[in-house]
PDB file of C-alpha atoms and ligand atoms in Angstrom:
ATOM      1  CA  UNK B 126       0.000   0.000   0.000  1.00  0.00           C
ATOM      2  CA  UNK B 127       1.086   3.603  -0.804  1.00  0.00           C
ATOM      3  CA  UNK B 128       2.025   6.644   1.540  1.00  0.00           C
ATOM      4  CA  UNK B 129      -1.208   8.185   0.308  1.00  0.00           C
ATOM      5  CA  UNK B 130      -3.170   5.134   0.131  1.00  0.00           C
ATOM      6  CA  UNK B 131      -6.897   6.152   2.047  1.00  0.00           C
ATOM      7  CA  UNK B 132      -7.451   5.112   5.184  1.00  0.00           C
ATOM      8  CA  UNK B 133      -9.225   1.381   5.748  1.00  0.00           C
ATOM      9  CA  UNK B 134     -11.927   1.272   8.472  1.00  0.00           C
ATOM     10  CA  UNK B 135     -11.792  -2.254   8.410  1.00  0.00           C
ATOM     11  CA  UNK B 136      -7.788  -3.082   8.913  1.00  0.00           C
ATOM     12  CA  UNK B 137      -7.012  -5.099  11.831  1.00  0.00           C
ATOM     13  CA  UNK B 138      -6.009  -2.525  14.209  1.00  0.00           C
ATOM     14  CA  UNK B 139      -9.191  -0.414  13.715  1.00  0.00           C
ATOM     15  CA  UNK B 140     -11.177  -3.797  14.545  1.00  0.00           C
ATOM     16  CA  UNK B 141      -9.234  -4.315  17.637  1.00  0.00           C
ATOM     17  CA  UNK B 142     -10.071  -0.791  18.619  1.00  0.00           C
ATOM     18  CA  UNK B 143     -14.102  -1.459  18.037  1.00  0.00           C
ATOM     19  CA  UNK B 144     -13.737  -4.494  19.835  1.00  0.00           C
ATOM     20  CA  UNK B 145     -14.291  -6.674  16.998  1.00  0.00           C
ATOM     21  CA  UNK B 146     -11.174  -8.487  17.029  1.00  0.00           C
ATOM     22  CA  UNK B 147      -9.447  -9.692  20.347  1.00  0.00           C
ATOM     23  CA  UNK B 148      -6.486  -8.452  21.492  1.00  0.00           C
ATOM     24  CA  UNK B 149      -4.121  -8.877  24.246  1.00  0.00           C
ATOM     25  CA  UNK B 150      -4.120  -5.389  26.023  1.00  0.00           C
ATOM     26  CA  UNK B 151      -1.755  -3.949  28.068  1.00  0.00           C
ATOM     27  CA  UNK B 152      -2.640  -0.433  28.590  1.00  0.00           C
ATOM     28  CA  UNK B 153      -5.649   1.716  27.669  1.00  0.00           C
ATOM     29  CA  UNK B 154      -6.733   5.166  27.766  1.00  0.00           C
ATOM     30  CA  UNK B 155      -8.760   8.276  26.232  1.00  0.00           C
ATOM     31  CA  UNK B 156      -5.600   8.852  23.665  1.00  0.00           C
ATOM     32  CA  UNK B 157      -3.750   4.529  22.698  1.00  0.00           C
ATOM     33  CA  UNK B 158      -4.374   1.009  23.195  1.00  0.00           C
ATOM     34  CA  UNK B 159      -1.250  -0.903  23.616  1.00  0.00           C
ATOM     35  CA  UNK B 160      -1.330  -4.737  23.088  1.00  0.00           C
ATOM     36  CA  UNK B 161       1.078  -7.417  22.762  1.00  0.00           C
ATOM     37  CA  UNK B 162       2.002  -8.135  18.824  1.00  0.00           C
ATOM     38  CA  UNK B 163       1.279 -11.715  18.397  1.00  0.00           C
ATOM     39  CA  UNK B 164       3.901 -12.568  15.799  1.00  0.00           C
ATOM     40  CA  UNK B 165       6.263 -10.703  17.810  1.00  0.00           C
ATOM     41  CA  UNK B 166      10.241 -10.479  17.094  1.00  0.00           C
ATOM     42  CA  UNK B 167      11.397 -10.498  20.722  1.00  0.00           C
ATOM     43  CA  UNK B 168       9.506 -11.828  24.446  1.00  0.00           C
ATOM     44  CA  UNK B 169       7.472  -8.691  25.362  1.00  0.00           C
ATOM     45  CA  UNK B 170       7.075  -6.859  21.595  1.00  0.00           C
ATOM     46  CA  UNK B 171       4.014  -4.771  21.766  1.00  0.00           C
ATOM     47  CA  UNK B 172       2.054  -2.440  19.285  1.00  0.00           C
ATOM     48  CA  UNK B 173       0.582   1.099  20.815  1.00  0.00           C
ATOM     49  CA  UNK B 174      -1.482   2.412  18.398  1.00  0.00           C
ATOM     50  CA  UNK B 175      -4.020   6.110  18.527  1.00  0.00           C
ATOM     51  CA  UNK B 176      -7.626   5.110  19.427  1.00  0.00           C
ATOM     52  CA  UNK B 177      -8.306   8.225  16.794  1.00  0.00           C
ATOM     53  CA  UNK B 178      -8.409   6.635  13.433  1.00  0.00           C
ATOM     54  CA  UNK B 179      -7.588   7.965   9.615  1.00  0.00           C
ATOM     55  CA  UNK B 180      -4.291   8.051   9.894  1.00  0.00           C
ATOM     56  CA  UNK B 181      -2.706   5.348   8.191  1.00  0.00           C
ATOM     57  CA  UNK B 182       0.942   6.619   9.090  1.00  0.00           C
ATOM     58  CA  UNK B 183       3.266   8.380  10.668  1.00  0.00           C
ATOM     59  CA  UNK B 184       3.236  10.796   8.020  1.00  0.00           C
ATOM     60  CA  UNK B 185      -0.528  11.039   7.355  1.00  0.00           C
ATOM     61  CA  UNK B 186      -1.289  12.209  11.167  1.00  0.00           C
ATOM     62  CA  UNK B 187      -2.833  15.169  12.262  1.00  0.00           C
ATOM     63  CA  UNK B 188       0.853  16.528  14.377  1.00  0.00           C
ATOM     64  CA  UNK B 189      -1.485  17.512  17.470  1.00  0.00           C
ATOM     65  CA  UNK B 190      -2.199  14.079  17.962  1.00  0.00           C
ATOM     66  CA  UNK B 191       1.379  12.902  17.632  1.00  0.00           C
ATOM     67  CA  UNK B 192       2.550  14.460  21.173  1.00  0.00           C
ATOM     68  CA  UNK B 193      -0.377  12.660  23.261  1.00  0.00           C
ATOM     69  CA  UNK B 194       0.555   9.455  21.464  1.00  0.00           C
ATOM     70  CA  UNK B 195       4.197   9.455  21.586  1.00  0.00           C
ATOM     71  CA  UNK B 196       3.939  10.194  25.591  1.00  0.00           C
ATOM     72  CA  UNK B 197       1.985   6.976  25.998  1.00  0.00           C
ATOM     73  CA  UNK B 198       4.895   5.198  24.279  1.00  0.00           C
ATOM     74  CA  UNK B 199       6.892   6.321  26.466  1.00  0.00           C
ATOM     75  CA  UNK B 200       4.993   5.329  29.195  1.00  0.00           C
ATOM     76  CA  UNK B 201       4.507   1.870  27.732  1.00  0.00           C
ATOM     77  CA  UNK B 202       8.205   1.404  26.922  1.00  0.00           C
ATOM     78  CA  UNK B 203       9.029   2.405  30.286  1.00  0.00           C
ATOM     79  CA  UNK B 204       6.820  -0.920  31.735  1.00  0.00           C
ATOM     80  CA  UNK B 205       8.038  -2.923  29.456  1.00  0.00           C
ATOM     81  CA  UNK B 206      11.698  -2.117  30.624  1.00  0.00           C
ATOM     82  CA  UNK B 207      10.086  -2.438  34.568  1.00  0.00           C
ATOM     83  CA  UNK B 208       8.442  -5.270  33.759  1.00  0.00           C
ATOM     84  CA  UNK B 209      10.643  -7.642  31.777  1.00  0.00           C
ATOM     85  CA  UNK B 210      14.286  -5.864  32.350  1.00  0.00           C
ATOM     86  CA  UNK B 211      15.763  -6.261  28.827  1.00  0.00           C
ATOM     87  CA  UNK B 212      19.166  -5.168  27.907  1.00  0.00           C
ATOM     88  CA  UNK B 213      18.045  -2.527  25.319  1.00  0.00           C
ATOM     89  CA  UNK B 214      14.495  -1.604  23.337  1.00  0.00           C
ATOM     90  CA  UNK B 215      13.605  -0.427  20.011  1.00  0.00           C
ATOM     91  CA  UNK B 216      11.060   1.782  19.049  1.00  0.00           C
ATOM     92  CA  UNK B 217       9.863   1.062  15.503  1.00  0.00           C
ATOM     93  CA  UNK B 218       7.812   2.596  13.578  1.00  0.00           C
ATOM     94  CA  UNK B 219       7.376   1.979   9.042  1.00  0.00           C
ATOM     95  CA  UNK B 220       5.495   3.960   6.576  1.00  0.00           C
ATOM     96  CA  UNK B 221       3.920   2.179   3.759  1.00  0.00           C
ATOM     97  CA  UNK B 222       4.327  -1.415   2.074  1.00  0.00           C
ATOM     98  CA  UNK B 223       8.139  -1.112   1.186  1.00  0.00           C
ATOM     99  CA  UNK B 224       9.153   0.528   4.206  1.00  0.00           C
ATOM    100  CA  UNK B 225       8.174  -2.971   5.767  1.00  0.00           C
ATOM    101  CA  UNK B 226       4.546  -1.549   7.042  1.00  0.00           C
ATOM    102  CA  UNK B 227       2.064  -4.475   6.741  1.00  0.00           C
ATOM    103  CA  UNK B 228      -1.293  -2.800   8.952  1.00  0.00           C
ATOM    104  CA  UNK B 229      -2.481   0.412   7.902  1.00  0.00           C
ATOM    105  CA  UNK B 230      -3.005   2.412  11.045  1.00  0.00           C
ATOM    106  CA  UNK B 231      -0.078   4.835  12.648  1.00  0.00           C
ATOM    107  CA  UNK B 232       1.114   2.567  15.208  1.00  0.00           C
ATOM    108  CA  UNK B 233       4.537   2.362  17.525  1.00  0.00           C
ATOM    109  CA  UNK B 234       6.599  -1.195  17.725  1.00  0.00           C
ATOM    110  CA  UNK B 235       7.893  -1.632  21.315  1.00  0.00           C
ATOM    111  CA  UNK B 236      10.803  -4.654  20.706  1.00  0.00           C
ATOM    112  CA  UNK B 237      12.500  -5.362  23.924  1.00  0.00           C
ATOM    113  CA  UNK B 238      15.911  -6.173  23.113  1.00  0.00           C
ATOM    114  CA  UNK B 239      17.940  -8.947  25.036  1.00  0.00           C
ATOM    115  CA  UNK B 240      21.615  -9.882  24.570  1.00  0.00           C
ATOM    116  CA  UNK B 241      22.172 -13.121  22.788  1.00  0.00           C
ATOM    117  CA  UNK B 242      18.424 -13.316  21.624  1.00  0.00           C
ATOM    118  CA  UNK B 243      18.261 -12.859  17.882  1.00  0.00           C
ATOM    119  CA  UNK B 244      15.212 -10.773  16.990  1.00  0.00           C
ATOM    120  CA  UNK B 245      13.039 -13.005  14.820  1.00  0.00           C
ATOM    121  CA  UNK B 246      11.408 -12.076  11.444  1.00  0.00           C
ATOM    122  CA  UNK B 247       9.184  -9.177  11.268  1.00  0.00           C
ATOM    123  CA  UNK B 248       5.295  -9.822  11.446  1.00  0.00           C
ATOM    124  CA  UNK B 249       6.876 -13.586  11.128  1.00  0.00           C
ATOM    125  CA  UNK B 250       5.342 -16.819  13.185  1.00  0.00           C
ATOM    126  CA  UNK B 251       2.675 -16.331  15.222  1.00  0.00           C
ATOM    127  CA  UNK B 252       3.492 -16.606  19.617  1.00  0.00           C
ATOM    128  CA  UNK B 253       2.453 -18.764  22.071  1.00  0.00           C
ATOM    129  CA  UNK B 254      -0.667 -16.877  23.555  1.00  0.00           C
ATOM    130  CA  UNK B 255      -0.254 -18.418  27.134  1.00  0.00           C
ATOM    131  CA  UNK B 256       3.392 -17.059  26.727  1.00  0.00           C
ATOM    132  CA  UNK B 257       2.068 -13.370  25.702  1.00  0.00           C
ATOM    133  CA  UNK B 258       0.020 -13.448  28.447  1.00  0.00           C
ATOM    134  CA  UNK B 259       2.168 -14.031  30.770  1.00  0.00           C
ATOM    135  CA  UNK B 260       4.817 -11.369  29.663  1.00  0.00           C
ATOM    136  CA  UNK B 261       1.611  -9.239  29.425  1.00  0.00           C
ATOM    137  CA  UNK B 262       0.948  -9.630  32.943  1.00  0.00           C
ATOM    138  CA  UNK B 263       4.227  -8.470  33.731  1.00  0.00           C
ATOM    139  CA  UNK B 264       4.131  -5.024  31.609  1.00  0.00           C
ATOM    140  CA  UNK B 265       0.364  -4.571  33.458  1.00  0.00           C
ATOM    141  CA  UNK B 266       1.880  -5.068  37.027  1.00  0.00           C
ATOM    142  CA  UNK B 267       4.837  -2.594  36.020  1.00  0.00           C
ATOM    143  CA  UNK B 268       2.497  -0.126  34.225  1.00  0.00           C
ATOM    144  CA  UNK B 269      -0.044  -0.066  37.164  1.00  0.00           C
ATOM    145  CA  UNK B 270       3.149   1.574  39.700  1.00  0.00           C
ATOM    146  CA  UNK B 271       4.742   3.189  36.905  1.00  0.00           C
TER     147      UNK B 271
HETATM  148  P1  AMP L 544       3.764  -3.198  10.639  1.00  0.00           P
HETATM  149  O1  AMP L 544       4.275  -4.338   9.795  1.00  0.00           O
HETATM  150  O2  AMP L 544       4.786  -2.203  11.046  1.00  0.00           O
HETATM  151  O3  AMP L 544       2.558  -2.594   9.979  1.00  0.00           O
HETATM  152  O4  AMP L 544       3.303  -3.843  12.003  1.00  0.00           O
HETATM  153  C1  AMP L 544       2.114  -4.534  12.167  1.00  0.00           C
HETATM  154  C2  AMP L 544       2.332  -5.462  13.303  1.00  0.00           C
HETATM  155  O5  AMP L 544       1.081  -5.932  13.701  1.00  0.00           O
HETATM  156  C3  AMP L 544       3.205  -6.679  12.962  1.00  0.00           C
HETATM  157  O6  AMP L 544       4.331  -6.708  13.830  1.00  0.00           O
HETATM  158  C4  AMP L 544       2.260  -7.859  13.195  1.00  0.00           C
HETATM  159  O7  AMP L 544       2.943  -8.929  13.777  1.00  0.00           O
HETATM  160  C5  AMP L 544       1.221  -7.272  14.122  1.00  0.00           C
HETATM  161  N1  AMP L 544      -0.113  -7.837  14.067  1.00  0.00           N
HETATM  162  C6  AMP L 544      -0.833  -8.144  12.987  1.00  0.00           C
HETATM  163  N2  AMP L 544      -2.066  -8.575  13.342  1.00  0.00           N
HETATM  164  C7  AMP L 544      -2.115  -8.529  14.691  1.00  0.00           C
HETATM  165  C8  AMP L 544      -3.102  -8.849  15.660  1.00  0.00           C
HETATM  166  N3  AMP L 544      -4.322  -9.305  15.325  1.00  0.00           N
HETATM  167  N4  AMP L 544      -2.809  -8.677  16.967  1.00  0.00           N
HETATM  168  C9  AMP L 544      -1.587  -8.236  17.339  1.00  0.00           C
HETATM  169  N5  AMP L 544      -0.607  -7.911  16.472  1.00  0.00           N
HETATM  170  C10 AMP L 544      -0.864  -8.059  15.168  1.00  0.00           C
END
């Protein structure tokens, strides 16, 4: 799909939002949902993505929603490191098909990073959902004192 490529109602991330399609949450308010990526490239990857939708991208936002957003990345990033103490995280983020962008809302990749532990393939093999809720139930318990 193109940079300019109109926004779908029905892509996955605007069905989790409606409640349409399950997802493992992590943190919710007024502004994101954050949820745990289930083909994820590292233990503890999560996706926080604007409630608001339209924007397919980074680049098709409206910028006064950007600063809300980003500050609940933050704050999710932050549990993750509380919660599951990795060596190093990446924040990701890819706009449009060839940048490697396969779901068409603006969303954030949180990819805890651990020494020694390969990151696997990018929106590869799908996890082990008792696993992601486990390391779920770590980011909540660090989130809810953060
Ligand atoms: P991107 O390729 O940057 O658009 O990222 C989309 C991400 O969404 C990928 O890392 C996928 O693994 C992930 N993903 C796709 N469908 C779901 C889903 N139903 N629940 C959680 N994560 C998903």
């Amino acid at each position: 799909m193109s940079l300019t490529a109109p926004y779908d109602q029905n892509n996955i991330f605007a069905k989790i939002i409606r409640g349409e399609t399950p997802a493992i949450k992590i943190f919710e308010d007024d502004v994101a949902i954050a949820f745990m990526d289930i083909f994820p490239q590292s233990d503890g990857h999560c996706l926080v993505i604007p409630k608001k939708t339209g924007a397919t991208n980074f680049l098709a936002a409206d910028p006064a929603d950007l600063g809300p957003l980003v500050a609940r990345v933050q704050r999710v990033a932050n549990g993750v490191v509380k919660g599951l103490s990795p060596d190093g995280v990446r924040i990701m983020q890819f706009n449009g098909a060839p940048a490697g962008q396969t779901v068409f809302h603006l969303h954030f990749h949180i990819i805890p990073i651990f020494e020694g532990a390969p990151l696997k393939q990018h929106a590869g093999k799908k996890a082990d959902i008792a696993q992601l809720e486990n390391l779920a139930a770590r980011i909540r318990a660090a989130l809810a004192v953060n």
